[in-house]
Amino acid sequence: MPFPRSRWLTPDRGSRRRNAVNQLVAVAAVFGVGAGGWGLWLETEDHFDRAASRDRIAKACAGLVDPDQVLDLNGGTTRARAGSGDDDSIRDLGTASTSAQCQIYRLGKSGSTHGHFLLSVWANPSDDFAQLVSGWDDPFGLLGGPAKDDITREAEQTAAYPIGDGRLGVYYGNAAVVKADCVDESGRTTSVNTMTVAKYFEVAPVTDADRRTLAGLARTAAVRAAKKLGCKATLPALPAELPTPSAKLVNAKSAGGTCGWYAGYIGAKGRWRFPDRALAAPAAHAQEESCLLGVSNKEVRGMWPGLGKDEVGADSLDDVLRVAPFWLRTESSFGDEAREVATDYFGRDQVALKPGTAGYDRDDNVWWASSTCAGQPAVHTLSIDYPYSKVVQKRLQALFKAYVTDVVARRDCTGLRFPAAATFQPS
């Protein structure tokens, strides 16, 4: 649905009130400078910079977010501008299958530009925001980067933490995603999603207060975007606190939340060659959840002498320790997200992992199962690094079954479809 252009062209009473205030501030500034009040002039300059920045944010993001909250991120700024590219401003939310975004930059005193804030809006299904899984993924941020010491100690990104009980959405170390389920004028149920990102995360810490602001901005944007698309959404309130997410893996024996199933599994069956580290999030009712498992350098060194050439391929011990760690990850997507899970092998079209099916994608080293959870479709996946899959393949079926059994019990799921036993056999 196109935005009503008149909303931006016609000043409302609030705009006229702001104009009057601006005139009074300008008069006070002139008087202050004449009296030697340089500090007052600087405050006035900041006032005008902030007012102009607010207008730029409101226009670029189509009124979906509060400009003051955007400016207050990362310690606050009074000078910001929107990106100049075609994809840096939201001009039209378009149809339910397209996405839009606005990007805001922070301006330094010398005119330098720094990343600040990104808002993305989309409705399901969305090719741009499909749930991609792959055994060739790099959860430790090593692709094209320098080698690290004991690289499975910390992941590149946190797991998806639920906002409250998860029904509102999820958040990460530097971003928040909110989903608004709604019914349009024709009675069709659809969903609108918004993602807010702190674009300064690589140069400045994203605080707990910033993350709560990001979640609040995403929630507001979801409600407003749904309204613009012709549907009404009622969302849960934002919780008072959001626990600080971590990207550091912990001892797998003590893992809880979305990795609690794994701690129970190795406690009962023994760990064998499986990972000794885990990265979890609180278990809740979010539209996605994951458990990342990694093998420490100490464990790799211990198991290496017992591994055959057919298990490690061309990789050397040094390769695994420095740039090619052993890892695996279980993930589940629910509802709309389950309908757009796909593998993403380089140089090949994506392969959809459809609800109601189960199988194995050899190119991407991904097994998937499916079920119906509380009346909604669900897809459960196991992605594993190659050649680590060969190292643990003879017990991989039992491990994946332990995960799926746990998640279907926690999420009230039925109708489980699990990959055939033959897909777990060495090829």
Short mmCIF file of C-alpha atoms in Angstrom, two decimals:
data_model
loop_
_atom_site.label_atom_id
_atom_site.label_comp_id
_atom_site.label_asym_id
_atom_site.label_seq_id
_atom_site.Cartn_x
_atom_site.Cartn_y
_atom_site.Cartn_z
CA MET A 1 0.00 0.00 0.00
CA PRO A 2 1.54 3.41 -1.02
CA PHE A 3 2.21 5.91 1.74
CA PRO A 4 -0.16 8.93 1.86
CA ARG A 5 2.16 11.67 0.54
CA SER A 6 0.03 14.42 2.01
CA ARG A 7 1.05 13.30 5.47
CA TRP A 8 4.58 14.51 4.77
CA LEU A 9 3.69 17.62 2.73
CA THR A 10 1.06 19.19 4.97
CA PRO A 11 2.27 20.62 8.31
CA ASP A 12 0.16 19.49 11.24
CA ARG A 13 -0.43 21.41 14.46
CA GLY A 14 2.57 19.71 16.01
CA SER A 15 4.76 21.01 13.18
CA ARG A 16 3.49 24.60 13.62
CA ARG A 17 4.14 24.34 17.36
CA ARG A 18 7.72 23.18 16.69
CA ASN A 19 8.22 26.10 14.28
CA ALA A 20 7.17 28.57 16.98
CA VAL A 21 9.57 27.00 19.45
CA ASN A 22 12.36 27.15 16.88
CA GLN A 23 11.76 30.89 16.37
CA LEU A 24 11.89 31.56 20.12
CA VAL A 25 15.10 29.56 20.43
CA ALA A 26 16.65 31.48 17.54
CA VAL A 27 15.81 34.84 19.17
CA ALA A 28 17.26 33.63 22.45
CA ALA A 29 20.38 32.48 20.65
CA VAL A 30 20.97 35.89 19.05
CA PHE A 31 20.52 37.61 22.40
CA GLY A 32 22.82 35.08 24.09
CA VAL A 33 25.64 35.56 21.59
CA GLY A 34 25.36 39.31 21.85
CA ALA A 35 25.75 38.98 25.62
CA GLY A 36 28.69 36.62 25.27
CA GLY A 37 26.62 33.48 25.82
CA TRP A 38 28.63 31.17 23.55
CA GLY A 39 27.34 28.09 25.41
CA LEU A 40 23.76 29.04 24.58
CA TRP A 41 24.66 29.32 20.91
CA LEU A 42 26.16 25.82 20.90
CA GLU A 43 23.00 24.45 22.53
CA THR A 44 20.93 26.21 19.90
CA GLU A 45 23.06 24.78 17.10
CA ASP A 46 22.58 21.28 18.56
CA HIS A 47 18.84 21.93 18.74
CA PHE A 48 18.63 22.76 15.04
CA ASP A 49 20.90 19.83 14.10
CA ARG A 50 18.71 17.43 16.08
CA ALA A 51 15.50 18.84 14.63
CA ALA A 52 16.83 18.43 11.09
CA SER A 53 18.05 14.92 11.90
CA ARG A 54 14.65 13.96 13.31
CA ASP A 55 13.00 15.07 10.08
CA ARG A 56 15.48 13.07 7.98
CA ILE A 57 14.87 9.91 10.02
CA ALA A 58 11.09 10.31 9.95
CA LYS A 59 11.13 10.73 6.17
CA ALA A 60 13.62 7.94 5.40
CA CYS A 61 11.88 5.42 7.68
CA ALA A 62 8.36 6.45 6.64
CA GLY A 63 7.32 7.36 10.17
CA LEU A 64 7.70 3.77 11.39
CA VAL A 65 10.10 4.62 14.25
CA ASP A 66 10.59 7.35 16.86
CA PRO A 67 13.48 9.54 15.57
CA ASP A 68 14.51 10.58 19.08
CA GLN A 69 15.03 6.96 20.12
CA VAL A 70 17.12 6.36 17.01
CA LEU A 71 19.28 9.41 17.78
CA ASP A 72 19.76 8.30 21.40
CA LEU A 73 21.46 5.03 20.41
CA ASN A 74 25.21 4.65 21.04
CA GLY A 75 25.39 7.40 23.64
CA GLY A 76 23.28 9.82 21.58
CA THR A 77 23.92 12.13 18.64
CA THR A 78 22.35 15.32 17.31
CA ARG A 79 23.54 14.94 13.71
CA ALA A 80 22.37 12.11 11.48
CA ARG A 81 21.41 11.59 7.87
CA ALA A 82 19.74 8.91 5.80
CA GLY A 83 21.63 6.84 3.27
CA SER A 84 21.67 8.10 -0.29
CA GLY A 85 21.19 4.76 -2.06
CA ASP A 86 17.96 3.44 -3.56
CA ASP A 87 17.66 0.90 -0.72
CA ASP A 88 18.34 3.35 2.12
CA SER A 89 14.83 4.82 2.43
CA ILE A 90 11.37 3.27 2.69
CA ARG A 91 9.25 4.74 -0.09
CA ASP A 92 6.65 2.01 -0.45
CA LEU A 93 6.10 -1.15 1.55
CA GLY A 94 4.75 -2.65 -1.65
CA THR A 95 3.18 -6.08 -1.64
CA ALA A 96 3.29 -8.58 1.19
CA SER A 97 6.18 -10.49 -0.39
CA THR A 98 8.63 -7.60 -0.77
CA SER A 99 10.98 -5.99 1.74
CA ALA A 100 12.03 -2.41 2.40
CA GLN A 101 14.62 -0.75 4.59
CA CYS A 102 15.99 2.57 5.79
CA GLN A 103 19.56 3.18 6.90
CA ILE A 104 20.65 6.04 9.16
CA TYR A 105 24.23 7.32 9.49
CA ARG A 106 25.79 9.28 12.33
CA LEU A 107 27.67 12.45 11.31
CA GLY A 108 30.89 13.39 13.07
CA LYS A 109 31.99 16.94 13.80
CA SER A 110 34.30 16.93 10.77
CA GLY A 111 31.52 15.69 8.51
CA SER A 112 32.66 12.05 8.67
CA THR A 113 29.97 9.37 8.35
CA HIS A 114 29.55 6.37 10.64
CA GLY A 115 27.10 3.45 10.68
CA HIS A 116 24.27 4.00 13.15
CA PHE A 117 20.89 2.31 12.55
CA LEU A 118 19.11 0.02 10.10
CA LEU A 119 15.41 -0.83 9.91
CA SER A 120 14.18 -3.64 7.62
CA VAL A 121 10.51 -4.45 7.03
CA TRP A 122 9.13 -7.52 5.28
CA ALA A 123 6.16 -9.85 5.18
CA ASN A 124 6.23 -13.63 4.83
CA PRO A 125 7.12 -15.30 2.59
CA SER A 126 10.27 -13.33 1.80
CA ASP A 127 13.18 -14.45 -0.36
CA ASP A 128 15.35 -11.75 1.19
CA PHE A 129 14.80 -13.05 4.73
CA ALA A 130 14.51 -16.80 4.20
CA GLN A 131 15.76 -19.08 6.98
CA LEU A 132 19.00 -20.35 5.41
CA VAL A 133 20.88 -23.33 6.83
CA SER A 134 24.16 -24.84 5.68
CA GLY A 135 27.02 -27.02 6.85
CA TRP A 136 29.29 -24.62 4.95
CA ASP A 137 28.16 -21.71 7.10
CA ASP A 138 30.83 -20.13 9.28
CA PRO A 139 29.53 -19.48 12.81
CA PHE A 140 32.96 -18.42 14.05
CA GLY A 141 33.61 -15.63 11.53
CA LEU A 142 36.71 -17.13 9.98
CA LEU A 143 35.95 -16.98 6.26
CA GLY A 144 38.48 -14.61 4.72
CA GLY A 145 39.74 -13.52 8.15
CA PRO A 146 42.85 -14.27 10.19
CA ALA A 147 43.35 -17.53 12.03
CA LYS A 148 42.41 -17.50 15.72
CA ASP A 149 43.52 -19.38 18.81
CA ASP A 150 40.97 -21.95 20.03
CA ILE A 151 38.41 -20.58 17.64
CA THR A 152 35.32 -22.34 19.00
CA ARG A 153 35.60 -20.39 22.25
CA GLU A 154 33.34 -17.61 20.88
CA ALA A 155 30.90 -17.39 17.95
CA GLU A 156 30.58 -14.47 15.58
CA GLN A 157 26.99 -13.84 16.69
CA THR A 158 24.85 -14.70 19.70
CA ALA A 159 22.00 -17.17 19.48
CA ALA A 160 18.47 -15.79 18.99
CA TYR A 161 17.22 -14.80 22.47
CA PRO A 162 13.43 -14.62 22.96
CA ILE A 163 11.89 -11.24 23.70
CA GLY A 164 9.88 -12.08 26.80
CA ASP A 165 8.29 -15.48 26.17
CA GLY A 166 9.31 -15.26 22.51
CA ARG A 167 5.88 -14.55 21.05
CA LEU A 168 6.89 -10.97 20.31
CA GLY A 169 10.16 -11.88 18.60
CA VAL A 170 13.87 -12.42 19.20
CA TYR A 171 16.99 -10.36 19.71
CA TYR A 172 20.73 -10.76 19.22
CA GLY A 173 23.78 -8.91 20.46
CA ASN A 174 23.23 -6.07 18.00
CA ALA A 175 19.72 -6.53 16.58
CA ALA A 176 16.06 -7.26 17.32
CA VAL A 177 13.34 -8.90 15.20
CA VAL A 178 9.62 -8.51 15.93
CA LYS A 179 6.74 -10.32 14.22
CA ALA A 180 3.19 -8.98 13.99
CA ASP A 181 0.56 -11.56 13.04
CA CYS A 182 -2.53 -9.84 11.72
CA VAL A 183 -5.61 -10.18 9.57
CA ASP A 184 -6.01 -7.93 6.54
CA GLU A 185 -9.23 -6.40 5.20
CA SER A 186 -10.04 -9.54 3.22
CA GLY A 187 -9.80 -11.71 6.34
CA ARG A 188 -6.50 -13.30 5.28
CA THR A 189 -3.97 -13.95 8.05
CA THR A 190 -0.52 -12.60 7.30
CA SER A 191 2.53 -11.42 9.19
CA VAL A 192 4.73 -8.34 9.12
CA ASN A 193 8.29 -8.50 10.38
CA THR A 194 10.64 -5.71 11.40
CA MET A 195 14.34 -5.91 12.20
CA THR A 196 16.36 -3.13 13.83
CA VAL A 197 20.16 -3.25 13.79
CA ALA A 198 22.78 -1.21 15.65
CA LYS A 199 25.19 -0.60 12.77
CA TYR A 200 27.92 0.67 15.09
CA PHE A 201 28.41 -2.72 16.77
CA GLU A 202 31.87 -3.27 15.26
CA VAL A 203 33.33 -0.06 16.72
CA ALA A 204 31.29 0.53 19.88
CA PRO A 205 29.56 -1.79 22.37
CA VAL A 206 25.81 -2.28 22.10
CA THR A 207 24.57 -1.84 25.65
CA ASP A 208 21.62 -3.55 27.33
CA ALA A 209 19.80 -0.21 27.17
CA ASP A 210 20.51 0.02 23.43
CA ARG A 211 19.18 -3.50 22.87
CA ARG A 212 15.96 -2.68 24.70
CA THR A 213 15.65 0.47 22.56
CA LEU A 214 16.17 -1.63 19.42
CA ALA A 215 13.45 -4.05 20.55
CA GLY A 216 11.08 -1.18 21.29
CA LEU A 217 11.77 0.41 17.90
CA ALA A 218 11.14 -2.92 16.15
CA ARG A 219 7.86 -3.37 18.03
CA THR A 220 6.63 0.12 17.16
CA ALA A 221 7.64 -0.33 13.53
CA ALA A 222 5.82 -3.66 13.30
CA VAL A 223 2.53 -2.18 14.56
CA ARG A 224 2.79 0.85 12.26
CA ALA A 225 3.86 -1.19 9.22
CA ALA A 226 0.98 -3.61 9.73
CA LYS A 227 -1.43 -0.68 9.82
CA LYS A 228 0.02 0.72 6.59
CA LEU A 229 -0.45 -2.66 4.95
CA GLY A 230 -4.10 -2.71 5.97
CA CYS A 231 -4.11 -5.08 8.92
CA LYS A 232 -4.36 -4.59 12.66
CA ALA A 233 -1.88 -6.24 14.98
CA THR A 234 -2.02 -6.53 18.76
CA LEU A 235 1.41 -7.32 20.19
CA PRO A 236 2.58 -8.33 23.67
CA ALA A 237 4.23 -5.59 25.72
CA LEU A 238 7.99 -5.29 25.76
CA PRO A 239 9.43 -6.96 28.89
CA ALA A 240 11.08 -4.80 31.54
CA GLU A 241 14.46 -6.43 30.97
CA LEU A 242 16.28 -8.31 28.23
CA PRO A 243 19.03 -10.61 29.54
CA THR A 244 22.46 -9.81 28.09
CA PRO A 245 23.09 -12.23 25.20
CA SER A 246 26.50 -13.88 24.93
CA ALA A 247 28.46 -15.27 21.98
CA LYS A 248 30.83 -17.26 24.23
CA LEU A 249 30.37 -21.02 24.21
CA VAL A 250 30.16 -22.76 27.61
CA ASN A 251 30.98 -26.26 28.83
CA ALA A 252 28.41 -28.46 27.12
CA LYS A 253 27.73 -30.44 30.31
CA SER A 254 26.27 -27.34 31.95
CA ALA A 255 24.38 -26.03 28.92
CA GLY A 256 20.72 -25.19 29.38
CA GLY A 257 17.92 -23.56 27.39
CA THR A 258 17.98 -24.51 23.71
CA CYS A 259 21.04 -26.73 24.34
CA GLY A 260 19.62 -28.42 27.42
CA TRP A 261 18.76 -31.47 25.32
CA TYR A 262 22.46 -31.89 24.46
CA ALA A 263 23.63 -31.73 28.07
CA GLY A 264 21.10 -34.44 28.87
CA TYR A 265 22.18 -36.53 25.89
CA ILE A 266 25.91 -36.57 26.67
CA GLY A 267 25.12 -37.05 30.36
CA ALA A 268 23.24 -40.25 29.52
CA LYS A 269 25.16 -41.55 26.49
CA GLY A 270 28.64 -40.09 26.97
CA ARG A 271 30.20 -37.44 24.76
CA TRP A 272 32.45 -39.64 22.59
CA ARG A 273 33.69 -37.44 19.67
CA PHE A 274 30.86 -34.95 20.00
CA PRO A 275 31.45 -31.27 20.95
CA ASP A 276 32.46 -30.16 24.42
CA ARG A 277 31.20 -26.58 24.01
CA ALA A 278 27.71 -25.14 23.50
CA LEU A 279 26.03 -21.82 22.73
CA ALA A 280 22.39 -21.68 23.80
CA ALA A 281 19.58 -19.20 24.35
CA PRO A 282 16.66 -19.39 26.80
CA ALA A 283 14.05 -21.89 25.61
CA ALA A 284 10.71 -20.19 24.92
CA HIS A 285 8.07 -19.87 22.19
CA ALA A 286 10.00 -17.82 19.64
CA GLN A 287 9.65 -18.37 15.89
CA GLU A 288 13.23 -19.67 15.76
CA GLU A 289 15.71 -21.35 18.08
CA SER A 290 19.18 -22.85 17.76
CA CYS A 291 21.96 -24.69 19.58
CA LEU A 292 25.53 -24.28 18.32
CA LEU A 293 28.05 -26.92 19.40
CA GLY A 294 31.83 -26.68 18.92
CA VAL A 295 34.87 -28.83 19.66
CA SER A 296 37.71 -27.17 21.58
CA ASN A 297 41.34 -27.41 20.46
CA LYS A 298 42.12 -29.62 23.46
CA GLU A 299 39.50 -32.15 22.42
CA VAL A 300 40.56 -32.07 18.76
CA ARG A 301 44.16 -32.85 19.74
CA GLY A 302 42.95 -35.70 21.92
CA MET A 303 40.83 -37.38 19.24
CA TRP A 304 43.10 -36.71 16.23
CA PRO A 305 45.41 -39.75 16.58
CA GLY A 306 42.37 -42.04 16.44
CA LEU A 307 40.91 -40.56 13.24
CA GLY A 308 41.40 -42.23 9.87
CA LYS A 309 42.16 -40.60 6.53
CA ASP A 310 38.63 -41.41 5.36
CA GLU A 311 37.29 -39.32 8.28
CA VAL A 312 39.40 -36.16 7.99
CA GLY A 313 40.01 -36.06 4.25
CA ALA A 314 42.64 -33.56 3.18
CA ASP A 315 42.43 -31.50 6.39
CA SER A 316 45.44 -31.47 8.69
CA LEU A 317 45.39 -31.07 12.46
CA ASP A 318 46.69 -27.52 12.01
CA ASP A 319 43.80 -26.74 9.60
CA VAL A 320 41.21 -27.81 12.18
CA LEU A 321 42.88 -25.97 15.05
CA ARG A 322 43.40 -22.68 13.20
CA VAL A 323 40.80 -22.19 10.44
CA ALA A 324 38.44 -25.19 10.02
CA PRO A 325 36.95 -26.08 13.43
CA PHE A 326 34.67 -29.03 14.13
CA TRP A 327 31.11 -27.84 14.82
CA LEU A 328 27.44 -28.68 14.36
CA ARG A 329 24.20 -26.79 14.91
CA THR A 330 20.57 -27.72 15.47
CA GLU A 331 17.85 -25.22 14.54
CA SER A 332 14.08 -25.09 14.44
CA SER A 333 11.75 -22.68 12.66
CA PHE A 334 8.04 -22.39 13.44
CA GLY A 335 4.99 -20.95 11.68
CA ASP A 336 5.73 -18.65 8.75
CA GLU A 337 9.47 -19.12 9.18
CA ALA A 338 9.07 -22.88 8.72
CA ARG A 339 7.65 -22.27 5.25
CA GLU A 340 10.83 -20.56 4.05
CA VAL A 341 13.66 -22.73 5.38
CA ALA A 342 16.21 -23.47 2.66
CA THR A 343 19.76 -24.69 2.17
CA ASP A 344 22.16 -22.29 0.51
CA TYR A 345 25.06 -24.02 -1.23
CA PHE A 346 27.46 -21.70 -3.06
CA GLY A 347 26.91 -21.74 -6.82
CA ARG A 348 23.60 -23.60 -6.64
CA ASP A 349 19.98 -22.54 -6.32
CA GLN A 350 18.50 -22.73 -2.84
CA VAL A 351 16.73 -25.96 -1.93
CA ALA A 352 13.52 -25.51 0.06
CA LEU A 353 13.11 -27.76 3.11
CA LYS A 354 9.33 -27.96 3.05
CA PRO A 355 7.10 -28.61 6.07
CA GLY A 356 5.72 -32.13 6.05
CA THR A 357 8.93 -33.56 4.53
CA ALA A 358 12.23 -34.90 5.84
CA GLY A 359 15.55 -35.74 4.26
CA TYR A 360 19.21 -34.92 3.71
CA ASP A 361 20.86 -32.32 1.47
CA ARG A 362 24.27 -33.81 0.72
CA ASP A 363 25.69 -30.65 -0.89
CA ASP A 364 25.01 -28.56 2.21
CA ASN A 365 25.47 -31.32 4.81
CA VAL A 366 22.02 -30.64 6.30
CA TRP A 367 19.49 -33.14 7.65
CA TRP A 368 15.94 -31.97 8.29
CA ALA A 369 12.81 -33.22 10.00
CA SER A 370 9.36 -31.62 10.23
CA SER A 371 6.32 -31.59 12.49
CA THR A 372 3.26 -29.56 13.41
CA CYS A 373 3.62 -27.54 16.62
CA ALA A 374 0.52 -26.05 18.26
CA GLY A 375 -1.20 -26.16 14.88
CA GLN A 376 1.68 -24.48 13.02
CA PRO A 377 4.26 -26.08 10.70
CA ALA A 378 7.78 -26.59 12.02
CA VAL A 379 11.08 -27.58 10.40
CA HIS A 380 13.99 -28.93 12.46
CA THR A 381 17.52 -29.07 11.02
CA LEU A 382 20.98 -30.39 11.79
CA SER A 383 23.82 -28.63 9.98
CA ILE A 384 27.35 -29.95 10.39
CA ASP A 385 30.79 -28.98 9.19
CA TYR A 386 32.60 -31.17 6.67
CA PRO A 387 34.60 -33.35 7.28
CA TYR A 388 33.42 -33.39 10.93
CA SER A 389 30.25 -35.11 9.72
CA LYS A 390 32.37 -38.16 8.80
CA VAL A 391 34.07 -38.13 12.21
CA VAL A 392 30.73 -38.55 14.04
CA GLN A 393 28.43 -39.90 11.33
CA LYS A 394 27.81 -43.35 12.83
CA ARG A 395 26.14 -41.73 15.87
CA LEU A 396 24.65 -38.68 14.16
CA GLN A 397 21.21 -40.20 13.66
CA ALA A 398 20.82 -40.83 17.40
CA LEU A 399 22.02 -37.31 18.21
CA PHE A 400 19.58 -35.63 15.81
CA LYS A 401 16.74 -37.80 17.05
CA ALA A 402 17.50 -36.74 20.64
CA TYR A 403 17.22 -33.08 19.60
CA VAL A 404 14.00 -33.48 17.65
CA THR A 405 12.42 -35.57 20.40
CA ASP A 406 13.20 -32.81 22.90
CA VAL A 407 11.92 -29.91 20.81
CA VAL A 408 8.65 -31.61 19.79
CA ALA A 409 7.96 -32.36 23.46
CA ARG A 410 8.71 -28.77 24.54
CA ARG A 411 6.67 -27.18 21.75
CA ASP A 412 3.62 -29.48 21.78
CA CYS A 413 4.35 -30.94 18.33
CA THR A 414 2.76 -33.87 16.48
CA GLY A 415 3.10 -35.53 13.09
CA LEU A 416 6.87 -35.89 13.18
CA ARG A 417 8.64 -36.76 9.91
CA PHE A 418 12.26 -37.87 10.39
CA PRO A 419 14.96 -38.59 7.76
CA ALA A 420 15.39 -42.20 6.69
CA ALA A 421 18.14 -44.16 8.44
CA ALA A 422 19.92 -44.64 5.10
CA THR A 423 20.66 -40.90 4.90
CA PHE A 424 22.95 -41.20 7.92
CA GLN A 425 25.05 -44.01 6.45
CA PRO A 426 28.58 -43.18 5.19
CA SER A 427 28.67 -42.72 1.43
#
